[in-house]
Short mmCIF file of C-alpha atoms and ligand atoms in Angstrom, two decimals:
data_model
loop_
_atom_site.label_atom_id
_atom_site.label_comp_id
_atom_site.label_asym_id
_atom_site.label_seq_id
_atom_site.Cartn_x
_atom_site.Cartn_y
_atom_site.Cartn_z
CA MET L 1 26.26 -18.07 32.36
CA ILE L 2 26.84 -21.47 30.79
CA ALA L 3 28.68 -20.92 27.20
CA LYS L 4 26.11 -21.85 24.53
CA ILE L 5 27.16 -23.99 21.59
CA LEU L 6 26.33 -24.16 17.83
CA SER L 7 23.24 -25.92 17.61
CA GLU L 8 19.61 -25.33 16.28
CA GLU L 9 18.01 -24.65 19.88
CA SER L 10 21.06 -21.85 20.24
CA VAL L 11 20.30 -20.42 17.11
CA LEU L 12 16.42 -20.39 17.73
CA ALA L 13 17.21 -19.20 20.95
CA ALA L 14 19.20 -16.04 19.79
CA LEU L 15 16.76 -15.22 17.35
CA SER L 16 14.02 -15.48 19.87
CA THR L 17 15.85 -12.31 21.13
CA VAL L 18 15.14 -10.21 17.96
CA GLU L 19 11.96 -8.39 17.63
CA GLU L 20 9.71 -7.74 14.35
CA PRO L 21 9.80 -4.61 14.77
CA GLU L 22 5.87 -3.32 13.89
CA LEU L 23 4.36 -6.47 14.85
CA HIS L 24 6.36 -6.63 18.74
CA LYS L 25 6.80 -10.22 18.79
CA ASP L 26 10.20 -12.04 18.36
CA LEU L 27 11.02 -13.70 14.96
CA VAL L 28 10.49 -17.10 16.55
CA THR L 29 7.27 -16.68 18.01
CA LEU L 30 6.34 -15.33 14.95
CA LYS L 31 7.21 -18.24 12.83
CA MET L 32 9.73 -16.12 10.34
CA ILE L 33 12.62 -18.34 10.78
CA ARG L 34 12.38 -20.98 8.08
CA ASP L 35 15.29 -23.13 6.54
CA LEU L 36 17.84 -22.98 9.41
CA VAL L 37 20.81 -24.66 7.97
CA ILE L 38 23.99 -25.10 10.23
CA LYS L 39 27.28 -26.38 8.59
CA GLU L 40 29.93 -26.19 10.72
CA GLY L 41 30.63 -22.45 11.62
CA GLU L 42 27.93 -21.32 9.07
CA VAL L 43 24.36 -20.44 9.78
CA SER L 44 22.10 -19.93 7.30
CA PHE L 45 18.16 -19.54 7.53
CA SER L 46 15.42 -17.51 5.69
CA ILE L 47 13.19 -14.93 7.28
CA LEU L 48 9.82 -14.97 6.20
CA LEU L 49 8.61 -11.55 5.98
CA THR L 50 4.51 -10.28 6.30
CA THR L 51 5.54 -8.35 3.20
CA PRO L 52 8.18 -8.00 0.14
CA ALA L 53 7.80 -4.22 1.14
CA CYS L 54 9.07 -4.29 4.33
CA PRO L 55 10.31 -1.27 5.41
CA LEU L 56 12.76 -2.42 8.31
CA ARG L 57 14.48 -5.58 6.23
CA ASN L 58 17.61 -4.11 7.10
CA ARG L 59 17.17 -3.24 10.55
CA ILE L 60 15.90 -6.85 10.91
CA GLU L 61 18.72 -8.34 9.09
CA ASN L 62 21.00 -6.71 11.35
CA GLU L 63 19.98 -7.72 14.73
CA ALA L 64 19.63 -10.74 13.51
CA ARG L 65 23.14 -11.48 11.91
CA THR L 66 24.35 -9.46 15.23
CA ALA L 67 22.04 -11.90 17.76
CA VAL L 68 23.19 -15.61 15.59
CA LYS L 69 27.44 -14.17 15.66
CA ARG L 70 27.26 -13.98 19.58
CA ILE L 71 27.36 -17.60 19.29
CA PRO L 72 30.39 -19.23 20.07
CA GLY L 73 31.47 -21.06 17.12
CA VAL L 74 30.02 -19.08 14.23
CA SER L 75 31.71 -17.95 11.62
CA ASN L 76 29.46 -16.48 9.12
CA VAL L 77 25.85 -15.74 9.09
CA VAL L 78 23.70 -16.45 5.58
CA ILE L 79 20.52 -14.99 5.69
CA ARG L 80 17.72 -14.98 2.68
CA PHE L 81 14.30 -13.10 2.87
CA ASP L 82 11.15 -14.29 1.46
CA ALA L 83 7.27 -12.96 2.06
CA ASN L 84 4.02 -14.25 2.14
CA VAL L 85 1.68 -11.27 2.83
CA PRO L 86 -1.06 -12.65 5.45
CA PHE L 87 -4.55 -12.69 4.30
CA ASP L 88 -6.98 -10.16 6.13
CA GLY L 89 -9.84 -12.65 5.85
CA ARG L 90 -12.27 -10.10 6.89
CA ASN L 91 -15.87 -10.97 5.60
CA ARG L 92 -16.88 -7.98 4.87
CA THR L 93 -19.01 -8.25 1.68
CA ASP L 94 -20.54 -11.02 -0.31
CA ILE L 95 -17.86 -10.35 -3.03
CA LYS L 96 -14.93 -12.82 -2.87
CA LEU L 97 -11.72 -12.24 -4.15
CA ASN L 98 -8.37 -13.73 -4.39
CA VAL L 99 -6.74 -10.55 -2.94
CA LYS L 100 -4.93 -10.92 0.33
CA ASN L 101 -5.32 -7.07 0.82
CA VAL L 102 -7.73 -4.46 -0.80
CA VAL L 103 -7.34 -0.74 0.06
CA ALA L 104 -8.61 2.19 -0.57
CA ILE L 105 -7.24 5.71 -1.51
CA ALA L 106 -9.63 8.18 -0.35
CA SER L 107 -9.91 12.17 0.44
CA GLY L 108 -12.42 14.71 1.05
CA LYS L 109 -11.88 16.54 -1.28
CA GLY L 110 -10.81 16.50 -5.04
CA GLY L 111 -7.62 17.18 -6.44
CA VAL L 112 -5.31 16.52 -3.70
CA GLY L 113 -3.51 13.39 -5.36
CA LYS L 114 -5.46 10.44 -4.47
CA SER L 115 -4.88 9.22 -8.18
CA THR L 116 -0.90 10.20 -7.72
CA VAL L 117 -0.51 8.12 -4.80
CA ALA L 118 -2.41 5.39 -5.53
CA VAL L 119 -0.02 4.80 -8.80
CA ASN L 120 2.88 5.31 -7.03
CA ILE L 121 1.94 3.02 -4.25
CA ALA L 122 0.95 0.41 -6.37
CA ILE L 123 4.03 0.10 -8.28
CA SER L 124 6.43 0.47 -5.77
CA LEU L 125 4.49 -2.45 -4.26
CA ALA L 126 5.19 -4.31 -7.27
CA GLN L 127 9.00 -3.16 -7.59
CA CYS L 128 9.28 -5.26 -4.00
CA GLY L 129 7.77 -8.11 -5.48
CA ALA L 130 4.47 -8.01 -4.37
CA LYS L 131 1.51 -9.30 -6.40
CA VAL L 132 -0.36 -5.87 -7.22
CA GLY L 133 -3.79 -4.78 -8.89
CA LEU L 134 -4.76 -1.12 -9.13
CA LEU L 135 -8.53 -0.29 -9.87
CA ASP L 136 -9.95 2.86 -10.75
CA ALA L 137 -13.33 3.24 -9.06
CA ASP L 138 -13.13 7.10 -9.75
CA ILE L 139 -15.65 6.65 -12.22
CA TYR L 140 -16.77 10.07 -13.13
CA GLY L 141 -12.97 11.05 -14.10
CA PRO L 142 -10.86 8.11 -14.55
CA ASN L 143 -7.05 8.87 -14.47
CA ILE L 144 -5.51 5.95 -14.17
CA PRO L 145 -5.29 4.54 -17.63
CA THR L 146 -3.53 8.24 -18.65
CA MET L 147 -1.27 8.27 -15.42
CA MET L 148 0.09 4.38 -15.95
CA GLY L 149 0.16 4.99 -19.67
CA VAL L 150 -2.01 2.11 -20.70
CA ASP L 151 -4.45 3.01 -23.41
CA PHE L 152 -6.73 -0.34 -24.04
CA LEU L 153 -7.47 -3.23 -22.41
CA PRO L 154 -6.33 -6.84 -24.04
CA PRO L 155 -8.59 -9.22 -25.71
CA SER L 156 -11.11 -11.08 -23.05
CA SER L 157 -10.53 -14.53 -22.47
CA ASN L 158 -12.93 -17.23 -21.58
CA GLY L 159 -15.42 -14.58 -21.22
CA ARG L 160 -13.72 -13.02 -17.99
CA ILE L 161 -12.04 -8.94 -18.70
CA THR L 162 -8.32 -9.27 -18.82
CA PRO L 163 -6.88 -6.50 -17.11
CA ALA L 164 -4.08 -4.21 -18.56
CA GLU L 165 -0.85 -4.46 -17.04
CA ALA L 166 1.81 -1.66 -16.78
CA TYR L 167 5.12 -1.59 -14.76
CA GLY L 168 4.23 -4.87 -12.71
CA VAL L 169 0.86 -3.62 -12.08
CA LYS L 170 -2.97 -5.11 -13.25
CA VAL L 171 -5.05 -2.41 -13.99
CA MET L 172 -8.58 -1.76 -14.25
CA SER L 173 -10.60 1.42 -15.49
CA ILE L 174 -13.79 2.51 -16.56
CA GLY L 175 -11.70 4.93 -18.72
CA PHE L 176 -10.59 1.29 -20.95
CA LEU L 177 -14.46 1.12 -21.69
CA ILE L 178 -15.56 4.61 -22.81
CA GLU L 179 -14.31 7.40 -25.39
CA PRO L 180 -12.21 9.74 -24.30
CA GLY L 181 -13.91 13.25 -23.10
CA GLN L 182 -17.33 11.46 -22.86
CA PRO L 183 -19.17 12.88 -20.18
CA LEU L 184 -20.16 10.35 -17.28
CA ILE L 185 -23.93 9.93 -15.90
CA TRP L 186 -23.96 7.37 -13.43
CA ARG L 187 -27.54 6.16 -11.30
CA GLY L 188 -26.62 4.19 -8.43
CA PRO L 189 -27.41 1.04 -9.61
CA MET L 190 -25.33 1.12 -12.71
CA LEU L 191 -22.44 2.42 -10.52
CA HIS L 192 -22.71 -0.56 -8.18
CA THR L 193 -22.97 -3.13 -11.28
CA ALA L 194 -19.90 -1.48 -12.64
CA ILE L 195 -17.82 -1.54 -9.79
CA ARG L 196 -18.96 -5.11 -8.80
CA GLN L 197 -18.37 -6.35 -12.26
CA PHE L 198 -14.64 -4.84 -11.91
CA LEU L 199 -14.42 -6.74 -9.02
CA THR L 200 -15.89 -10.52 -10.11
CA ASP L 201 -15.31 -10.42 -13.73
CA VAL L 202 -11.94 -9.17 -14.01
CA GLU L 203 -9.10 -11.69 -14.04
CA TRP L 204 -6.93 -10.30 -11.35
CA GLY L 205 -5.45 -13.74 -10.38
CA ASP L 206 -4.17 -13.90 -6.98
CA LEU L 207 -3.06 -10.83 -5.32
CA ASP L 208 -1.28 -9.65 -2.45
CA TYR L 209 -2.66 -5.66 -2.64
CA LEU L 210 -5.73 -4.27 -4.85
CA ILE L 211 -5.09 -0.80 -4.90
CA VAL L 212 -8.56 1.07 -5.09
CA ASP L 213 -8.46 4.98 -6.09
CA LEU L 214 -11.45 6.38 -5.08
CA PRO L 215 -13.88 9.03 -6.40
CA PRO L 216 -13.26 12.31 -4.49
CA GLY L 217 -15.48 13.57 -1.96
CA THR L 218 -17.79 11.75 0.80
CA GLY L 219 -21.12 11.16 -0.79
CA ASP L 220 -23.59 8.50 -1.18
CA ALA L 221 -21.42 6.71 -4.17
CA GLN L 222 -18.08 7.07 -2.08
CA LEU L 223 -20.40 5.69 0.95
CA SER L 224 -21.88 2.93 -1.35
CA LEU L 225 -18.82 2.08 -2.95
CA THR L 226 -16.90 1.55 0.47
CA GLN L 227 -19.89 -0.61 1.51
CA LEU L 228 -19.45 -2.89 -1.99
CA ILE L 229 -16.16 -3.18 -1.89
CA PRO L 230 -14.22 -5.84 0.82
CA LEU L 231 -11.86 -3.24 1.67
CA SER L 232 -9.31 -4.25 4.12
CA GLY L 233 -8.63 -0.92 4.92
CA GLY L 234 -8.52 2.90 4.05
CA ILE L 235 -5.48 5.53 3.53
CA ILE L 236 -6.57 9.56 3.72
CA VAL L 237 -4.55 11.65 1.49
CA THR L 238 -5.02 15.46 2.77
CA LEU L 239 -2.84 18.56 2.08
CA PRO L 240 -1.40 20.15 4.75
CA GLN L 241 -4.16 23.33 5.33
CA LYS L 242 -6.83 23.80 7.28
CA VAL L 243 -10.10 23.70 4.15
CA SER L 244 -8.26 20.16 3.26
CA TYR L 245 -8.17 18.91 6.94
CA GLU L 246 -11.74 19.27 7.43
CA ASP L 247 -13.01 17.41 4.41
CA ALA L 248 -10.00 14.69 5.36
CA VAL L 249 -11.98 14.50 8.69
CA ARG L 250 -15.06 13.74 6.30
CA GLY L 251 -13.11 10.70 4.61
CA MET L 252 -12.34 9.44 8.05
CA GLN L 253 -16.02 9.47 8.93
CA MET L 254 -16.63 7.85 5.79
CA PHE L 255 -14.33 4.89 6.58
CA ARG L 256 -15.55 4.80 10.27
CA GLU L 257 -18.92 4.28 9.29
CA THR L 258 -18.71 1.40 7.09
CA ASN L 259 -16.41 -0.24 9.28
CA VAL L 260 -13.26 0.02 7.54
CA PRO L 261 -9.91 0.72 9.75
CA VAL L 262 -8.21 3.23 8.69
CA LEU L 263 -4.44 2.65 7.76
CA GLY L 264 -3.62 6.19 8.35
CA VAL L 265 -3.16 9.28 6.56
CA VAL L 266 -0.91 11.15 3.67
CA GLU L 267 0.26 14.69 3.17
CA ASN L 268 0.46 15.45 -0.53
CA MET L 269 1.84 18.81 -1.80
CA SER L 270 3.66 19.54 1.73
CA TYR L 271 6.28 21.90 0.61
CA LEU L 272 7.95 23.20 -2.76
CA GLN L 273 11.79 22.77 -2.54
CA LEU L 274 13.32 25.73 -3.70
CA ALA L 275 16.64 26.53 -5.91
CA ASP L 276 18.11 27.66 -2.52
CA GLY L 277 17.66 24.90 -0.38
CA THR L 278 14.96 26.70 1.32
CA GLN L 279 11.13 25.07 1.64
CA MET L 280 8.26 26.79 1.09
CA GLU L 281 4.89 25.87 2.45
CA ILE L 282 2.54 26.53 -0.38
CA PHE L 283 -0.33 24.80 1.44
CA GLY L 284 0.58 25.60 5.41
CA SER L 285 1.77 23.00 7.63
CA GLY L 286 1.01 20.38 9.76
CA GLY L 287 -2.47 19.17 8.49
CA GLY L 288 -1.36 15.52 8.02
CA LYS L 289 0.25 14.92 10.93
CA ARG L 290 -2.71 16.70 13.04
CA LEU L 291 -5.34 14.57 11.29
CA ALA L 292 -3.45 11.75 11.96
CA GLU L 293 -2.80 12.26 15.83
CA GLU L 294 -6.21 13.62 16.52
CA SER L 295 -7.81 10.55 14.50
CA LYS L 296 -5.47 8.40 16.26
CA THR L 297 -4.24 6.74 13.24
CA ALA L 298 -0.61 6.51 11.52
CA PHE L 299 0.90 9.18 10.01
CA LEU L 300 2.46 7.47 6.92
CA GLY L 301 4.61 10.60 5.44
CA SER L 302 4.54 13.54 3.72
CA ILE L 303 5.35 14.43 0.26
CA PRO L 304 6.69 17.25 -1.30
CA MET L 305 5.35 19.46 -4.33
CA ASP L 306 7.22 18.71 -7.66
CA PRO L 307 6.42 19.58 -10.97
CA MET L 308 7.92 16.23 -11.79
CA VAL L 309 5.40 14.32 -9.92
CA ARG L 310 2.63 16.31 -12.12
CA SER L 311 4.39 15.23 -15.61
CA GLY L 312 5.20 11.69 -14.37
CA GLY L 313 1.17 11.30 -13.85
CA ASP L 314 0.60 13.34 -17.32
CA SER L 315 2.64 11.17 -19.19
CA GLY L 316 2.11 7.79 -18.10
CA LYS L 317 5.57 7.33 -16.44
CA PRO L 318 5.00 7.84 -12.73
CA ILE L 319 7.96 9.82 -10.30
CA ILE L 320 8.36 6.66 -8.85
CA VAL L 321 9.42 4.80 -12.26
CA SER L 322 10.66 8.09 -13.78
CA ASN L 323 12.80 9.34 -11.03
CA PRO L 324 13.12 7.32 -8.07
CA ASP L 325 15.65 8.85 -6.58
CA SER L 326 14.03 12.53 -6.07
CA ALA L 327 12.26 13.23 -2.99
CA PRO L 328 8.56 12.74 -3.58
CA ALA L 329 9.48 9.54 -5.30
CA ARG L 330 11.75 8.54 -1.96
CA ALA L 331 8.84 9.68 0.11
CA LEU L 332 5.66 7.37 -2.16
CA LYS L 333 8.39 4.37 -1.58
CA ASP L 334 8.55 4.73 2.07
CA ILE L 335 4.47 5.45 2.18
CA SER L 336 4.23 2.04 0.52
CA GLY L 337 6.26 -0.04 2.63
CA LEU L 338 4.51 1.88 5.95
CA ILE L 339 1.11 0.93 4.10
CA ALA L 340 2.20 -2.69 3.72
CA ALA L 341 3.12 -3.43 7.18
CA GLU L 342 -0.15 -1.21 8.91
CA LEU L 343 -1.67 -4.09 6.32
CA SER L 344 0.11 -7.01 8.07
CA ILE L 345 -0.28 -5.25 11.31
CA SER L 346 -4.04 -5.58 10.87
CA ALA L 347 -4.04 -8.83 9.10
CA LEU L 348 -2.20 -10.48 12.01
CA ALA L 349 -4.51 -8.67 14.52
CA GLU L 350 -7.33 -10.46 13.12
CA GLY L 351 -5.50 -13.87 13.88
CA ARG L 352 -5.26 -15.02 10.76
N1 ATP E 1 3.27 16.24 -5.18
C1 ATP E 1 3.06 16.75 -5.95
N2 ATP E 1 3.66 17.73 -6.80
C2 ATP E 1 3.29 18.36 -7.75
N3 ATP E 1 2.11 17.88 -8.54
C3 ATP E 1 1.12 16.79 -7.81
C4 ATP E 1 1.81 16.29 -6.69
N4 ATP E 1 0.80 15.27 -6.50
C5 ATP E 1 -0.13 15.43 -7.44
N5 ATP E 1 -0.06 16.45 -8.28
C6 ATP E 1 -0.72 16.66 -9.30
O1 ATP E 1 -1.89 17.08 -9.20
C7 ATP E 1 -3.00 16.82 -9.75
C8 ATP E 1 -3.94 16.27 -8.88
O2 ATP E 1 -3.61 14.59 -8.79
P1 ATP E 1 -4.40 13.72 -8.63
O3 ATP E 1 -4.86 13.63 -10.02
O4 ATP E 1 -3.56 12.72 -8.11
O5 ATP E 1 -5.22 14.06 -7.79
P2 ATP E 1 -6.80 13.49 -7.10
O6 ATP E 1 -7.18 13.95 -5.89
O7 ATP E 1 -6.81 12.05 -7.44
O8 ATP E 1 -7.65 14.22 -7.73
P3 ATP E 1 -9.39 13.76 -8.17
O9 ATP E 1 -10.09 14.34 -7.02
O10 ATP E 1 -10.16 14.38 -9.70
O11 ATP E 1 -9.63 12.31 -8.73
C9 ATP E 1 -2.44 15.94 -11.24
O12 ATP E 1 -1.79 16.71 -12.01
C10 ATP E 1 -1.39 15.92 -10.22
O13 ATP E 1 -0.15 15.19 -11.13
MG1 MG E 2 -8.33 10.91 -8.97
#
């Protein structure tokens, strides 16, 4: 083998042996290497990720560094990261948004933790540096304002609604517009009008991710929301037990009927960690994984039960902020990275 000399070509050749673990192509083919500079023995470049929440960033960095260091004459490798979230240019509804990815969180059943997942995922993506919005489409039981600790909207400007902001996330909910405790009775067209306005009349700005918390169930209202909102993908939240599984299958069918790709399954309340180190499986086990396997979608992770999750929601300080090192917060963080990765894969597969 001819000894390689240090040059732009040899660095790119080395980096073309490093595969992006999720997109299954090399960094050079994916045009992820930017600003390559060689100065004496020092090689510096940026890696342009498809999401700032990239779960495999460390692995990519290590592999890129190792590959470049093998070239004779390299004394130092400086790697920076940057991110450009690919645009899912799908054209599913007539609503146009400056949002690269719109993701709905759904379940067949109520009370399984959709809003909890939506809130913590949104904050986690924002903490990674992404521009994130959170739309509470649960017009029957809007819990997002309480969970995010925001009570009202800022004044609107130029006739457009300014979303509230908490933990770096822009938030919109019908909860801002009604008196607490007031019953909400919606007829089909009103529901459509309200959600349409939440999308078009709210000054979301440019967003990388808009997370949508759907109302529980798989009835007409939910179905029509998935048709109205220009979704890039849907996430199903389920509990481990059989009855929740059966409801989740209906949630999955709802997305499929409306041609919304299912990005994966999240299992919530998987177990309770006991003081003696053992785990109690209150709701049984395995439902989430089984659902993902049988429906051929990704299993995005399990979130343990923890009273801190509940108190975080009630106090307006979600667990990912209040106890970032706890097991549920770490699970939610990993899940948010996987969702971002699934969205990148799905957007790039569409050729954009
Ligand atoms: N992993 C968990 N550990 C402990 N409590 C949790 C966990 N996940 C959610 N909870 C709590 O369970 C309750 C229901 O969760 P949440 O409101 O997120 O569910 P939901 O699916 O959005 O409900 P709904 O169908 O009513 O909209 C909340 O009080 C929440 O704080
Ligand atoms: Mg909810």
